[in-house]
mmCIF file of C-alpha atoms and ligand atoms in Angstrom:
data_model
loop_
_atom_site.group_PDB
_atom_site.id
_atom_site.type_symbol
_atom_site.label_atom_id
_atom_site.label_comp_id
_atom_site.label_asym_id
_atom_site.label_seq_id
_atom_site.Cartn_x
_atom_site.Cartn_y
_atom_site.Cartn_z
ATOM 1 C CA MET A 1 105.190 104.233 114.341
ATOM 2 C CA SER A 2 105.585 104.669 110.626
ATOM 3 C CA LYS A 3 103.244 107.017 108.753
ATOM 4 C CA THR A 4 100.806 105.809 106.125
ATOM 5 C CA TYR A 5 100.004 107.613 102.894
ATOM 6 C CA THR A 6 97.403 107.029 100.214
ATOM 7 C CA ALA A 7 98.278 106.828 96.523
ATOM 8 C CA LYS A 8 96.566 110.230 96.248
ATOM 9 C CA ASP A 9 98.932 111.745 98.843
ATOM 10 C CA VAL A 10 101.854 110.438 96.810
ATOM 11 C CA ALA A 11 100.368 111.706 93.533
ATOM 12 C CA GLU A 12 100.390 115.230 94.983
ATOM 13 C CA HIS A 13 104.191 115.088 95.288
ATOM 14 C CA LYS A 14 105.563 115.019 91.808
ATOM 15 C CA ASP A 15 107.671 118.141 91.285
ATOM 16 C CA ASP A 16 110.226 120.482 92.851
ATOM 17 C CA GLN A 17 107.533 122.561 94.548
ATOM 18 C CA SER A 18 105.692 119.772 96.311
ATOM 19 C CA GLY A 19 108.600 117.348 96.542
ATOM 20 C CA VAL A 20 109.156 114.111 94.626
ATOM 21 C CA TRP A 21 107.701 110.994 96.226
ATOM 22 C CA ILE A 22 107.621 107.525 94.721
ATOM 23 C CA ILE A 23 106.080 104.196 95.675
ATOM 24 C CA VAL A 24 108.146 100.994 95.598
ATOM 25 C CA ASP A 25 106.256 97.901 96.721
ATOM 26 C CA SER A 26 104.229 99.005 99.756
ATOM 27 C CA ALA A 27 106.545 101.815 100.856
ATOM 28 C CA VAL A 28 106.666 105.543 100.109
ATOM 29 C CA TYR A 29 110.013 107.255 99.456
ATOM 30 C CA ASP A 30 110.769 110.974 99.379
ATOM 31 C CA VAL A 31 113.512 111.276 96.772
ATOM 32 C CA THR A 32 113.442 115.097 96.544
ATOM 33 C CA ASN A 33 116.906 115.507 98.031
ATOM 34 C CA PHE A 34 118.221 112.376 96.319
ATOM 35 C CA LEU A 35 117.482 113.473 92.732
ATOM 36 C CA ASP A 36 120.932 114.960 92.117
ATOM 37 C CA GLU A 37 122.635 112.037 93.873
ATOM 38 C CA HIS A 38 120.800 109.335 91.906
ATOM 39 C CA PRO A 39 123.382 107.388 89.856
ATOM 40 C CA GLY A 40 120.707 106.757 87.216
ATOM 41 C CA GLY A 41 120.076 110.495 86.897
ATOM 42 C CA ALA A 42 117.525 112.994 88.228
ATOM 43 C CA LYS A 43 115.398 113.002 85.102
ATOM 44 C CA ILE A 44 114.321 109.353 85.109
ATOM 45 C CA LEU A 45 113.526 109.545 88.835
ATOM 46 C CA LYS A 46 111.569 112.791 88.472
ATOM 47 C CA ARG A 47 109.507 111.239 85.712
ATOM 48 C CA MET A 48 108.251 108.657 88.240
ATOM 49 C CA GLY A 49 107.405 111.338 90.830
ATOM 50 C CA GLY A 50 103.978 110.826 92.391
ATOM 51 C CA LYS A 51 103.710 107.356 90.898
ATOM 52 C CA ASN A 52 104.152 103.701 91.677
ATOM 53 C CA ALA A 53 107.697 102.989 90.448
ATOM 54 C CA THR A 54 107.854 99.377 91.654
ATOM 55 C CA LYS A 55 108.261 97.848 88.207
ATOM 56 C CA GLN A 56 110.883 100.379 87.080
ATOM 57 C CA PHE A 57 112.745 100.119 90.383
ATOM 58 C CA TRP A 58 113.171 96.342 90.267
ATOM 59 C CA LYS A 59 114.135 96.492 86.617
ATOM 60 C CA TYR A 60 117.260 98.525 87.430
ATOM 61 C CA HIS A 61 118.131 97.728 91.059
ATOM 62 C CA GLY A 62 118.488 94.869 93.548
ATOM 63 C CA ASP A 63 117.654 94.514 97.235
ATOM 64 C CA SER A 64 120.947 96.075 98.317
ATOM 65 C CA VAL A 65 119.879 99.502 97.012
ATOM 66 C CA LEU A 66 116.881 99.618 99.362
ATOM 67 C CA THR A 67 118.944 98.226 102.233
ATOM 68 C CA LYS A 68 121.391 101.078 101.768
ATOM 69 C CA TYR A 69 119.124 104.005 100.868
ATOM 70 C CA GLY A 70 115.747 102.880 102.231
ATOM 71 C CA PRO A 71 116.286 104.046 105.815
ATOM 72 C CA LYS A 72 117.305 107.490 104.574
ATOM 73 C CA LEU A 73 114.542 107.957 101.993
ATOM 74 C CA LYS A 74 111.522 106.040 103.256
ATOM 75 C CA ILE A 75 108.864 108.283 104.795
ATOM 76 C CA GLY A 76 106.113 105.734 105.359
ATOM 77 C CA ASP A 77 103.927 102.986 103.987
ATOM 78 C CA LEU A 78 101.152 102.908 101.453
ATOM 79 C CA ALA A 79 97.804 103.012 103.257
ATOM 80 C CA GLU A 80 96.054 100.460 101.087
ATOM 81 C CA THR A 81 98.491 97.701 101.914
ATOM 82 C CA ALA A 82 99.345 98.724 105.485
ATOM 83 C CA LYS A 83 98.687 96.004 108.023
ATOM 84 C CA LEU A 84 96.939 97.145 111.165
HETATM 85 C C1 HEM B 1 114.155 104.895 96.162
HETATM 86 C C2 HEM B 1 114.421 105.147 94.878
HETATM 87 C C3 HEM B 1 115.737 104.880 94.196
HETATM 88 C C4 HEM B 1 116.994 104.704 94.709
HETATM 89 C C5 HEM B 1 117.427 104.744 96.166
HETATM 90 C C6 HEM B 1 117.892 104.466 93.580
HETATM 91 C C7 HEM B 1 119.254 104.240 93.693
HETATM 92 C C8 HEM B 1 120.086 103.910 92.661
HETATM 93 C C9 HEM B 1 121.468 103.501 92.797
HETATM 94 C C10 HEM B 1 122.229 103.370 94.123
HETATM 95 C C11 HEM B 1 121.945 103.256 91.551
HETATM 96 C C12 HEM B 1 123.365 102.782 91.183
HETATM 97 C C13 HEM B 1 123.367 101.372 90.707
HETATM 98 C C14 HEM B 1 123.205 100.382 91.805
HETATM 99 O O1 HEM B 1 123.851 100.535 92.861
HETATM 100 O O2 HEM B 1 122.453 99.398 91.611
HETATM 101 C C15 HEM B 1 120.869 103.527 90.618
HETATM 102 C C16 HEM B 1 120.953 103.397 89.247
HETATM 103 C C17 HEM B 1 119.904 103.550 88.369
HETATM 104 N N1 HEM B 1 118.605 103.829 88.693
HETATM 105 FE FE1 HEM B 1 117.891 104.200 90.548
HETATM 106 N N2 HEM B 1 117.165 104.498 92.422
HETATM 107 C C18 HEM B 1 115.847 104.742 92.748
HETATM 108 C C19 HEM B 1 114.787 104.812 91.876
HETATM 109 C C20 HEM B 1 114.844 104.637 90.518
HETATM 110 C C21 HEM B 1 113.711 104.646 89.621
HETATM 111 C C22 HEM B 1 112.253 104.845 90.046
HETATM 112 C C23 HEM B 1 114.210 104.452 88.360
HETATM 113 C C24 HEM B 1 113.488 104.361 87.031
HETATM 114 C C25 HEM B 1 112.461 105.064 86.729
HETATM 115 C C26 HEM B 1 115.638 104.323 88.472
HETATM 116 C C27 HEM B 1 116.516 104.108 87.420
HETATM 117 C C28 HEM B 1 117.856 103.871 87.527
HETATM 118 C C29 HEM B 1 118.734 103.635 86.395
HETATM 119 C C30 HEM B 1 118.314 103.609 84.937
HETATM 120 C C31 HEM B 1 120.006 103.427 86.927
HETATM 121 C C32 HEM B 1 121.289 103.163 86.144
HETATM 122 C C33 HEM B 1 121.482 101.716 85.952
HETATM 123 C C34 HEM B 1 122.763 101.450 85.219
HETATM 124 O O3 HEM B 1 123.503 102.407 84.913
HETATM 125 O O4 HEM B 1 123.023 100.290 84.962
HETATM 126 N N3 HEM B 1 115.998 104.434 89.794
HETATM 127 N N4 HEM B 1 119.757 103.902 91.314
#
């Protein structure tokens, strides 16, 4: 079973200390260990830490990016949109 997180949980993870989590669509990703690997750079990703990055994500990437990295980085779903 996948975990669910609230937007508040995600908002508490926005720096090196707490970890960097982002929301894309209804999923939560922990990109803490991906920051230095990100081809678009750590800075732009860090800036979205704790936030809903859906709009920014789809502006720069296609489905294939989530197919490739999603399984590695996804930690759960957003509680508000989780289907029971
Ligand atoms: C789960 C989160 C993310 C993953 C796995 C990811 C992965 C990647 C990958 C694999 C690329 C290389 C280009 C490609 O294959 O399409 C890339 C490029 C890029 N990403 Fe991300 N990214 C993430 C989140 C974000 C976010 C939130 C932003 C913006 C705030 C962002 C901005 C960019 C930019 C600007 C590029 C460079 C595009 C270019 O040079 O044309 N990424 N990212």
